[in-house]
Amino acid sequence: MERIKLYLCLFLLYAGSVAPAAAQQNPVQSAEKTIQKMPRKGLQTSIQMDESLVNDTWESYLKKFGRVESSKRVYTMENAKIPALSDKPVRVISTVEENKGTCTIFCAFDLGTAYVTSGSSGYAAAESFMQQFIRQVYEAERDARLRVAEKALAEAVRGQEKRTNEGESLVRAQERNRNEKANLERKLQENKQEAEQLVKDVDTNKREQQAAAQEVEQKRRAVEEVKAKYAFVGAK
């Protein structure tokens, strides 16, 4: 049990350090991409992670800034509110594509007059926007893995409790067995003593029967002697 808790604590320490480190390992850079048959300028980053988790987290992240329409991994926001980027609504068009386990997230920020590109005034805010997502998706991955780890821990704890309960039950059964054995041994000893006493009683009874038979014979002879002594009187 203590070892399981230790493993979980180590996992939490590791998971807590993943997001900051990941933000450094997943740089954001300028990129161009054709979306819906139109070339777009924007920013992109790549993450080695489950595609469905990245898509779900990206859509959830975008919804913080307004209404999101999604179709075939293309996410569109007509009036995104991103104060750090612009005090006016921003049109956001983004995609998530997966290739050999790596998800690439591309996002174009249309300010109405131009796209946010490297060197433009809103680039730092757009870069921060992407980096915030990177942290969020790693946090989502951490939480998902944590749920799996906690579920495994709970199952291990239940397994341990089951084995402990079984062990306690076995100990009680063992104690009952010892008590039953002791009772049987006591009864066997009592039975042995009773058998020995019965042998003695039978022997004593035989001697008593012999003595009683001898006494009966003596009394019979005494009766005969009395009859013989007074035979002259006549039969009674």
PDB file of C-alpha atoms in Angstrom:
ATOM      1  CA  MET A   1       0.000   0.000   0.000  1.00  0.00           C
ATOM      2  CA  GLU A   2       2.752   2.471   0.921  1.00  0.00           C
ATOM      3  CA  ARG A   3       4.627   1.596  -2.268  1.00  0.00           C
ATOM      4  CA  ILE A   4       1.511   2.302  -4.342  1.00  0.00           C
ATOM      5  CA  LYS A   5       1.098   5.699  -2.678  1.00  0.00           C
ATOM      6  CA  LEU A   6       4.759   6.477  -3.328  1.00  0.00           C
ATOM      7  CA  TYR A   7       4.362   5.698  -7.022  1.00  0.00           C
ATOM      8  CA  LEU A   8       1.307   7.962  -7.216  1.00  0.00           C
ATOM      9  CA  CYS A   9       3.141  10.821  -5.480  1.00  0.00           C
ATOM     10  CA  LEU A  10       6.059  10.469  -7.896  1.00  0.00           C
ATOM     11  CA  PHE A  11       3.604  10.522 -10.786  1.00  0.00           C
ATOM     12  CA  LEU A  12       2.007  13.727  -9.477  1.00  0.00           C
ATOM     13  CA  LEU A  13       5.401  15.388  -9.102  1.00  0.00           C
ATOM     14  CA  TYR A  14       6.260  14.362 -12.643  1.00  0.00           C
ATOM     15  CA  ALA A  15       2.895  15.456 -14.011  1.00  0.00           C
ATOM     16  CA  GLY A  16       3.162  18.822 -12.281  1.00  0.00           C
ATOM     17  CA  SER A  17       6.428  19.530 -14.069  1.00  0.00           C
ATOM     18  CA  VAL A  18       5.215  18.421 -17.499  1.00  0.00           C
ATOM     19  CA  ALA A  19       3.210  21.504 -18.519  1.00  0.00           C
ATOM     20  CA  PRO A  20       5.945  24.130 -17.923  1.00  0.00           C
ATOM     21  CA  ALA A  21       8.569  21.933 -19.578  1.00  0.00           C
ATOM     22  CA  ALA A  22       6.249  21.090 -22.445  1.00  0.00           C
ATOM     23  CA  ALA A  23       5.664  24.755 -23.234  1.00  0.00           C
ATOM     24  CA  GLN A  24       9.409  25.043 -23.824  1.00  0.00           C
ATOM     25  CA  GLN A  25       9.604  21.809 -25.827  1.00  0.00           C
ATOM     26  CA  ASN A  26       6.702  22.760 -28.119  1.00  0.00           C
ATOM     27  CA  PRO A  27       7.698  26.082 -29.671  1.00  0.00           C
ATOM     28  CA  VAL A  28       5.218  28.298 -31.476  1.00  0.00           C
ATOM     29  CA  GLN A  29       6.275  29.535 -34.889  1.00  0.00           C
ATOM     30  CA  SER A  30       4.958  31.418 -37.910  1.00  0.00           C
ATOM     31  CA  ALA A  31       3.375  29.321 -40.621  1.00  0.00           C
ATOM     32  CA  GLU A  32       1.189  29.450 -43.702  1.00  0.00           C
ATOM     33  CA  LYS A  33      -1.555  26.996 -44.547  1.00  0.00           C
ATOM     34  CA  THR A  34      -4.324  26.651 -47.104  1.00  0.00           C
ATOM     35  CA  ILE A  35      -7.665  26.249 -45.373  1.00  0.00           C
ATOM     36  CA  GLN A  36     -10.913  25.995 -47.289  1.00  0.00           C
ATOM     37  CA  LYS A  37      -8.988  26.669 -50.513  1.00  0.00           C
ATOM     38  CA  MET A  38      -7.579  29.933 -49.205  1.00  0.00           C
ATOM     39  CA  PRO A  39      -4.001  30.606 -48.050  1.00  0.00           C
ATOM     40  CA  ARG A  40      -3.813  31.703 -44.422  1.00  0.00           C
ATOM     41  CA  LYS A  41      -0.995  33.142 -42.376  1.00  0.00           C
ATOM     42  CA  GLY A  42      -0.779  32.347 -38.711  1.00  0.00           C
ATOM     43  CA  LEU A  43       1.016  30.427 -36.004  1.00  0.00           C
ATOM     44  CA  GLN A  44       1.409  26.736 -35.356  1.00  0.00           C
ATOM     45  CA  THR A  45       2.817  24.279 -32.866  1.00  0.00           C
ATOM     46  CA  SER A  46       3.195  20.506 -32.767  1.00  0.00           C
ATOM     47  CA  ILE A  47       2.458  18.115 -29.917  1.00  0.00           C
ATOM     48  CA  GLN A  48       2.987  14.376 -29.611  1.00  0.00           C
ATOM     49  CA  MET A  49      -0.298  13.419 -28.023  1.00  0.00           C
ATOM     50  CA  ASP A  50      -3.571  11.587 -28.613  1.00  0.00           C
ATOM     51  CA  GLU A  51      -5.405  13.304 -31.466  1.00  0.00           C
ATOM     52  CA  SER A  52      -8.856  13.147 -29.879  1.00  0.00           C
ATOM     53  CA  LEU A  53      -7.551  14.704 -26.670  1.00  0.00           C
ATOM     54  CA  VAL A  54      -5.861  17.517 -28.610  1.00  0.00           C
ATOM     55  CA  ASN A  55      -8.996  18.211 -30.656  1.00  0.00           C
ATOM     56  CA  ASP A  56     -11.300  18.188 -27.650  1.00  0.00           C
ATOM     57  CA  THR A  57      -8.978  20.410 -25.639  1.00  0.00           C
ATOM     58  CA  TRP A  58      -8.433  22.828 -28.528  1.00  0.00           C
ATOM     59  CA  GLU A  59     -12.169  23.246 -29.098  1.00  0.00           C
ATOM     60  CA  SER A  60     -12.762  23.667 -25.368  1.00  0.00           C
ATOM     61  CA  TYR A  61      -9.958  26.237 -25.202  1.00  0.00           C
ATOM     62  CA  LEU A  62     -11.359  28.246 -28.119  1.00  0.00           C
ATOM     63  CA  LYS A  63     -14.813  28.340 -26.522  1.00  0.00           C
ATOM     64  CA  LYS A  64     -13.376  30.523 -23.774  1.00  0.00           C
ATOM     65  CA  PHE A  65     -13.177  33.304 -26.361  1.00  0.00           C
ATOM     66  CA  GLY A  66     -16.511  32.909 -28.111  1.00  0.00           C
ATOM     67  CA  ARG A  67     -18.660  30.705 -30.297  1.00  0.00           C
ATOM     68  CA  VAL A  68     -16.855  27.948 -32.191  1.00  0.00           C
ATOM     69  CA  GLU A  69     -17.981  26.210 -35.360  1.00  0.00           C
ATOM     70  CA  SER A  70     -16.177  22.987 -36.233  1.00  0.00           C
ATOM     71  CA  SER A  71     -16.178  20.846 -39.363  1.00  0.00           C
ATOM     72  CA  LYS A  72     -13.645  18.207 -40.380  1.00  0.00           C
ATOM     73  CA  ARG A  73     -11.007  19.382 -37.902  1.00  0.00           C
ATOM     74  CA  VAL A  74     -11.428  23.011 -38.987  1.00  0.00           C
ATOM     75  CA  TYR A  75     -12.423  25.356 -36.166  1.00  0.00           C
ATOM     76  CA  THR A  76     -13.833  28.778 -37.016  1.00  0.00           C
ATOM     77  CA  MET A  77     -14.674  31.726 -34.779  1.00  0.00           C
ATOM     78  CA  GLU A  78     -16.239  34.736 -36.475  1.00  0.00           C
ATOM     79  CA  ASN A  79     -16.141  37.064 -33.482  1.00  0.00           C
ATOM     80  CA  ALA A  80     -13.570  35.842 -31.000  1.00  0.00           C
ATOM     81  CA  LYS A  81     -12.943  38.137 -28.053  1.00  0.00           C
ATOM     82  CA  ILE A  82      -9.213  38.095 -27.317  1.00  0.00           C
ATOM     83  CA  PRO A  83      -8.463  41.348 -25.426  1.00  0.00           C
ATOM     84  CA  ALA A  84      -4.711  40.716 -25.345  1.00  0.00           C
ATOM     85  CA  LEU A  85      -4.702  40.539 -29.136  1.00  0.00           C
ATOM     86  CA  SER A  86      -7.244  43.190 -30.102  1.00  0.00           C
ATOM     87  CA  ASP A  87      -9.989  45.290 -28.561  1.00  0.00           C
ATOM     88  CA  LYS A  88     -12.149  44.338 -31.546  1.00  0.00           C
ATOM     89  CA  PRO A  89     -13.590  40.935 -32.486  1.00  0.00           C
ATOM     90  CA  VAL A  90     -11.084  38.663 -34.196  1.00  0.00           C
ATOM     91  CA  ARG A  91     -11.839  36.065 -36.849  1.00  0.00           C
ATOM     92  CA  VAL A  92     -10.028  32.855 -35.929  1.00  0.00           C
ATOM     93  CA  ILE A  93      -9.563  29.947 -38.315  1.00  0.00           C
ATOM     94  CA  SER A  94      -7.637  26.904 -37.111  1.00  0.00           C
ATOM     95  CA  THR A  95      -6.970  23.266 -37.878  1.00  0.00           C
ATOM     96  CA  VAL A  96      -5.690  20.212 -36.038  1.00  0.00           C
ATOM     97  CA  GLU A  97      -3.908  17.584 -38.113  1.00  0.00           C
ATOM     98  CA  GLU A  98      -2.305  14.346 -36.976  1.00  0.00           C
ATOM     99  CA  ASN A  99       0.592  12.551 -38.611  1.00  0.00           C
ATOM    100  CA  LYS A 100       2.409   9.562 -37.093  1.00  0.00           C
ATOM    101  CA  GLY A 101       1.416  10.449 -33.546  1.00  0.00           C
ATOM    102  CA  THR A 102       2.187  14.160 -33.828  1.00  0.00           C
ATOM    103  CA  CYS A 103      -0.629  16.706 -33.835  1.00  0.00           C
ATOM    104  CA  THR A 104      -0.034  20.046 -35.539  1.00  0.00           C
ATOM    105  CA  ILE A 105      -2.245  22.932 -34.478  1.00  0.00           C
ATOM    106  CA  PHE A 106      -2.401  25.850 -36.909  1.00  0.00           C
ATOM    107  CA  CYS A 107      -4.245  29.042 -36.031  1.00  0.00           C
ATOM    108  CA  ALA A 108      -4.813  32.144 -38.153  1.00  0.00           C
ATOM    109  CA  PHE A 109      -5.875  35.396 -36.478  1.00  0.00           C
ATOM    110  CA  ASP A 110      -7.691  37.678 -38.937  1.00  0.00           C
ATOM    111  CA  LEU A 111      -7.856  41.233 -37.581  1.00  0.00           C
ATOM    112  CA  GLY A 112      -9.972  42.360 -40.490  1.00  0.00           C
ATOM    113  CA  THR A 113      -7.206  44.247 -42.250  1.00  0.00           C
ATOM    114  CA  ALA A 114      -4.471  41.635 -41.987  1.00  0.00           C
ATOM    115  CA  TYR A 115      -3.452  38.364 -40.410  1.00  0.00           C
ATOM    116  CA  VAL A 116      -1.247  38.350 -37.323  1.00  0.00           C
ATOM    117  CA  THR A 117       2.227  37.388 -38.531  1.00  0.00           C
ATOM    118  CA  SER A 118       5.757  37.390 -37.206  1.00  0.00           C
ATOM    119  CA  GLY A 119       6.832  40.958 -36.588  1.00  0.00           C
ATOM    120  CA  SER A 120       3.307  42.375 -36.355  1.00  0.00           C
ATOM    121  CA  SER A 121       2.146  44.109 -33.193  1.00  0.00           C
ATOM    122  CA  GLY A 122      -0.171  41.299 -32.121  1.00  0.00           C
ATOM    123  CA  TYR A 123       2.281  38.463 -32.663  1.00  0.00           C
ATOM    124  CA  ALA A 124       3.427  38.250 -29.029  1.00  0.00           C
ATOM    125  CA  ALA A 125      -0.194  38.046 -27.844  1.00  0.00           C
ATOM    126  CA  ALA A 126      -0.993  35.390 -30.467  1.00  0.00           C
ATOM    127  CA  GLU A 127       2.089  33.429 -29.444  1.00  0.00           C
ATOM    128  CA  SER A 128       0.990  33.640 -25.812  1.00  0.00           C
ATOM    129  CA  PHE A 129      -2.488  32.469 -26.903  1.00  0.00           C
ATOM    130  CA  MET A 130      -0.942  29.327 -28.389  1.00  0.00           C
ATOM    131  CA  GLN A 131       1.367  28.752 -25.433  1.00  0.00           C
ATOM    132  CA  GLN A 132      -1.586  28.946 -23.058  1.00  0.00           C
ATOM    133  CA  PHE A 133      -3.227  26.185 -25.073  1.00  0.00           C
ATOM    134  CA  ILE A 134      -0.071  24.077 -24.914  1.00  0.00           C
ATOM    135  CA  ARG A 135      -0.143  24.300 -21.132  1.00  0.00           C
ATOM    136  CA  GLN A 136      -3.851  23.500 -21.067  1.00  0.00           C
ATOM    137  CA  VAL A 137      -3.564  20.427 -23.285  1.00  0.00           C
ATOM    138  CA  TYR A 138      -0.725  19.040 -21.186  1.00  0.00           C
ATOM    139  CA  GLU A 139      -2.782  19.687 -18.084  1.00  0.00           C
ATOM    140  CA  ALA A 140      -5.649  17.794 -19.756  1.00  0.00           C
ATOM    141  CA  GLU A 141      -3.295  14.913 -20.526  1.00  0.00           C
ATOM    142  CA  ARG A 142      -2.019  14.994 -16.962  1.00  0.00           C
ATOM    143  CA  ASP A 143      -5.569  14.918 -15.588  1.00  0.00           C
ATOM    144  CA  ALA A 144      -6.500  12.034 -17.893  1.00  0.00           C
ATOM    145  CA  ARG A 145      -3.461  10.039 -16.848  1.00  0.00           C
ATOM    146  CA  LEU A 146      -4.080  10.941 -13.234  1.00  0.00           C
ATOM    147  CA  ARG A 147      -7.612   9.575 -13.471  1.00  0.00           C
ATOM    148  CA  VAL A 148      -6.207   6.339 -14.869  1.00  0.00           C
ATOM    149  CA  ALA A 149      -3.545   6.216 -12.134  1.00  0.00           C
ATOM    150  CA  GLU A 150      -6.082   6.967  -9.394  1.00  0.00           C
ATOM    151  CA  LYS A 151      -8.415   4.310 -10.786  1.00  0.00           C
ATOM    152  CA  ALA A 152      -5.555   1.819 -10.790  1.00  0.00           C
ATOM    153  CA  LEU A 153      -4.698   2.861  -7.234  1.00  0.00           C
ATOM    154  CA  ALA A 154      -8.308   2.427  -6.126  1.00  0.00           C
ATOM    155  CA  GLU A 155      -8.399  -1.033  -7.706  1.00  0.00           C
ATOM    156  CA  ALA A 156      -5.107  -1.921  -6.041  1.00  0.00           C
ATOM    157  CA  VAL A 157      -6.428  -0.694  -2.680  1.00  0.00           C
ATOM    158  CA  ARG A 158      -9.608  -2.724  -3.126  1.00  0.00           C
ATOM    159  CA  GLY A 159      -7.485  -5.732  -4.044  1.00  0.00           C
ATOM    160  CA  GLN A 160      -5.325  -5.207  -0.984  1.00  0.00           C
ATOM    161  CA  GLU A 161      -8.368  -4.817   1.268  1.00  0.00           C
ATOM    162  CA  LYS A 162      -9.857  -7.981  -0.227  1.00  0.00           C
ATOM    163  CA  ARG A 163      -6.652  -9.922   0.421  1.00  0.00           C
ATOM    164  CA  THR A 164      -6.458  -8.462   3.937  1.00  0.00           C
ATOM    165  CA  ASN A 165     -10.061  -9.452   4.660  1.00  0.00           C
ATOM    166  CA  GLU A 166      -9.406 -12.908   3.240  1.00  0.00           C
ATOM    167  CA  GLY A 167      -6.318 -13.172   5.431  1.00  0.00           C
ATOM    168  CA  GLU A 168      -8.274 -12.149   8.531  1.00  0.00           C
ATOM    169  CA  SER A 169     -10.986 -14.658   7.630  1.00  0.00           C
ATOM    170  CA  LEU A 170      -8.376 -17.387   7.206  1.00  0.00           C
ATOM    171  CA  VAL A 171      -6.835 -16.533  10.583  1.00  0.00           C
ATOM    172  CA  ARG A 172     -10.271 -16.791  12.207  1.00  0.00           C
ATOM    173  CA  ALA A 173     -10.901 -20.099  10.437  1.00  0.00           C
ATOM    174  CA  GLN A 174      -7.509 -21.332  11.595  1.00  0.00           C
ATOM    175  CA  GLU A 175      -8.349 -20.360  15.179  1.00  0.00           C
ATOM    176  CA  ARG A 176     -11.713 -22.157  14.936  1.00  0.00           C
ATOM    177  CA  ASN A 177      -9.926 -25.214  13.576  1.00  0.00           C
ATOM    178  CA  ARG A 178      -7.478 -25.179  16.489  1.00  0.00           C
ATOM    179  CA  ASN A 179     -10.347 -24.865  18.958  1.00  0.00           C
ATOM    180  CA  GLU A 180     -12.259 -27.693  17.290  1.00  0.00           C
ATOM    181  CA  LYS A 181      -9.138 -29.832  17.335  1.00  0.00           C
ATOM    182  CA  ALA A 182      -8.629 -29.097  21.032  1.00  0.00           C
ATOM    183  CA  ASN A 183     -12.277 -29.956  21.737  1.00  0.00           C
ATOM    184  CA  LEU A 184     -11.983 -33.198  19.786  1.00  0.00           C
ATOM    185  CA  GLU A 185      -8.772 -34.113  21.588  1.00  0.00           C
ATOM    186  CA  ARG A 186     -10.439 -33.365  24.924  1.00  0.00           C
ATOM    187  CA  LYS A 187     -13.446 -35.483  23.963  1.00  0.00           C
ATOM    188  CA  LEU A 188     -11.159 -38.283  22.808  1.00  0.00           C
ATOM    189  CA  GLN A 189      -9.354 -38.138  26.128  1.00  0.00           C
ATOM    190  CA  GLU A 190     -12.658 -38.150  27.992  1.00  0.00           C
ATOM    191  CA  ASN A 191     -13.829 -41.050  25.824  1.00  0.00           C
ATOM    192  CA  LYS A 192     -10.639 -42.949  26.569  1.00  0.00           C
ATOM    193  CA  GLN A 193     -11.040 -42.380  30.293  1.00  0.00           C
ATOM    194  CA  GLU A 194     -14.696 -43.408  30.073  1.00  0.00           C
ATOM    195  CA  ALA A 195     -13.733 -46.587  28.200  1.00  0.00           C
ATOM    196  CA  GLU A 196     -11.118 -47.424  30.806  1.00  0.00           C
ATOM    197  CA  GLN A 197     -13.639 -46.806  33.573  1.00  0.00           C
ATOM    198  CA  LEU A 198     -16.205 -48.998  31.823  1.00  0.00           C
ATOM    199  CA  VAL A 199     -13.670 -51.831  31.669  1.00  0.00           C
ATOM    200  CA  LYS A 200     -13.124 -51.442  35.403  1.00  0.00           C
ATOM    201  CA  ASP A 201     -16.856 -51.213  36.053  1.00  0.00           C
ATOM    202  CA  VAL A 202     -17.543 -54.347  33.988  1.00  0.00           C
ATOM    203  CA  ASP A 203     -14.850 -56.252  35.902  1.00  0.00           C
ATOM    204  CA  THR A 204     -16.199 -55.007  39.220  1.00  0.00           C
ATOM    205  CA  ASN A 205     -19.736 -55.959  38.190  1.00  0.00           C
ATOM    206  CA  LYS A 206     -18.595 -59.483  37.298  1.00  0.00           C
ATOM    207  CA  ARG A 207     -17.065 -59.877  40.741  1.00  0.00           C
ATOM    208  CA  GLU A 208     -20.187 -58.459  42.327  1.00  0.00           C
ATOM    209  CA  GLN A 209     -22.326 -60.910  40.295  1.00  0.00           C
ATOM    210  CA  GLN A 210     -20.169 -63.784  41.515  1.00  0.00           C
ATOM    211  CA  ALA A 211     -20.431 -62.565  45.088  1.00  0.00           C
ATOM    212  CA  ALA A 212     -24.210 -62.168  44.734  1.00  0.00           C
ATOM    213  CA  ALA A 213     -24.501 -65.685  43.303  1.00  0.00           C
ATOM    214  CA  GLN A 214     -22.458 -67.049  46.191  1.00  0.00           C
ATOM    215  CA  GLU A 215     -24.679 -65.203  48.652  1.00  0.00           C
ATOM    216  CA  VAL A 216     -27.824 -66.602  46.985  1.00  0.00           C
ATOM    217  CA  GLU A 217     -26.351 -70.096  47.211  1.00  0.00           C
ATOM    218  CA  GLN A 218     -25.514 -69.572  50.863  1.00  0.00           C
ATOM    219  CA  LYS A 219     -29.037 -68.359  51.613  1.00  0.00           C
ATOM    220  CA  ARG A 220     -30.517 -71.308  49.689  1.00  0.00           C
ATOM    221  CA  ARG A 221     -28.438 -73.744  51.754  1.00  0.00           C
ATOM    222  CA  ALA A 222     -29.534 -71.981  54.902  1.00  0.00           C
ATOM    223  CA  VAL A 223     -33.170 -72.458  53.887  1.00  0.00           C
ATOM    224  CA  GLU A 224     -32.548 -76.118  53.163  1.00  0.00           C
ATOM    225  CA  GLU A 225     -30.839 -76.551  56.520  1.00  0.00           C
ATOM    226  CA  VAL A 226     -33.811 -75.026  58.325  1.00  0.00           C
ATOM    227  CA  LYS A 227     -36.212 -77.283  56.426  1.00  0.00           C
ATOM    228  CA  ALA A 228     -34.099 -80.344  57.204  1.00  0.00           C
ATOM    229  CA  LYS A 229     -33.800 -79.440  60.867  1.00  0.00           C
ATOM    230  CA  TYR A 230     -37.540 -79.198  61.298  1.00  0.00           C
ATOM    231  CA  ALA A 231     -38.537 -81.964  58.933  1.00  0.00           C
ATOM    232  CA  PHE A 232     -40.085 -83.917  61.842  1.00  0.00           C
ATOM    233  CA  VAL A 233     -42.644 -81.234  62.287  1.00  0.00           C
ATOM    234  CA  GLY A 234     -44.021 -81.932  58.892  1.00  0.00           C
ATOM    235  CA  ALA A 235     -44.288 -80.019  55.704  1.00  0.00           C
ATOM    236  CA  LYS A 236     -45.597 -76.527  55.990  1.00  0.00           C
TER     237      LYS A 236
END
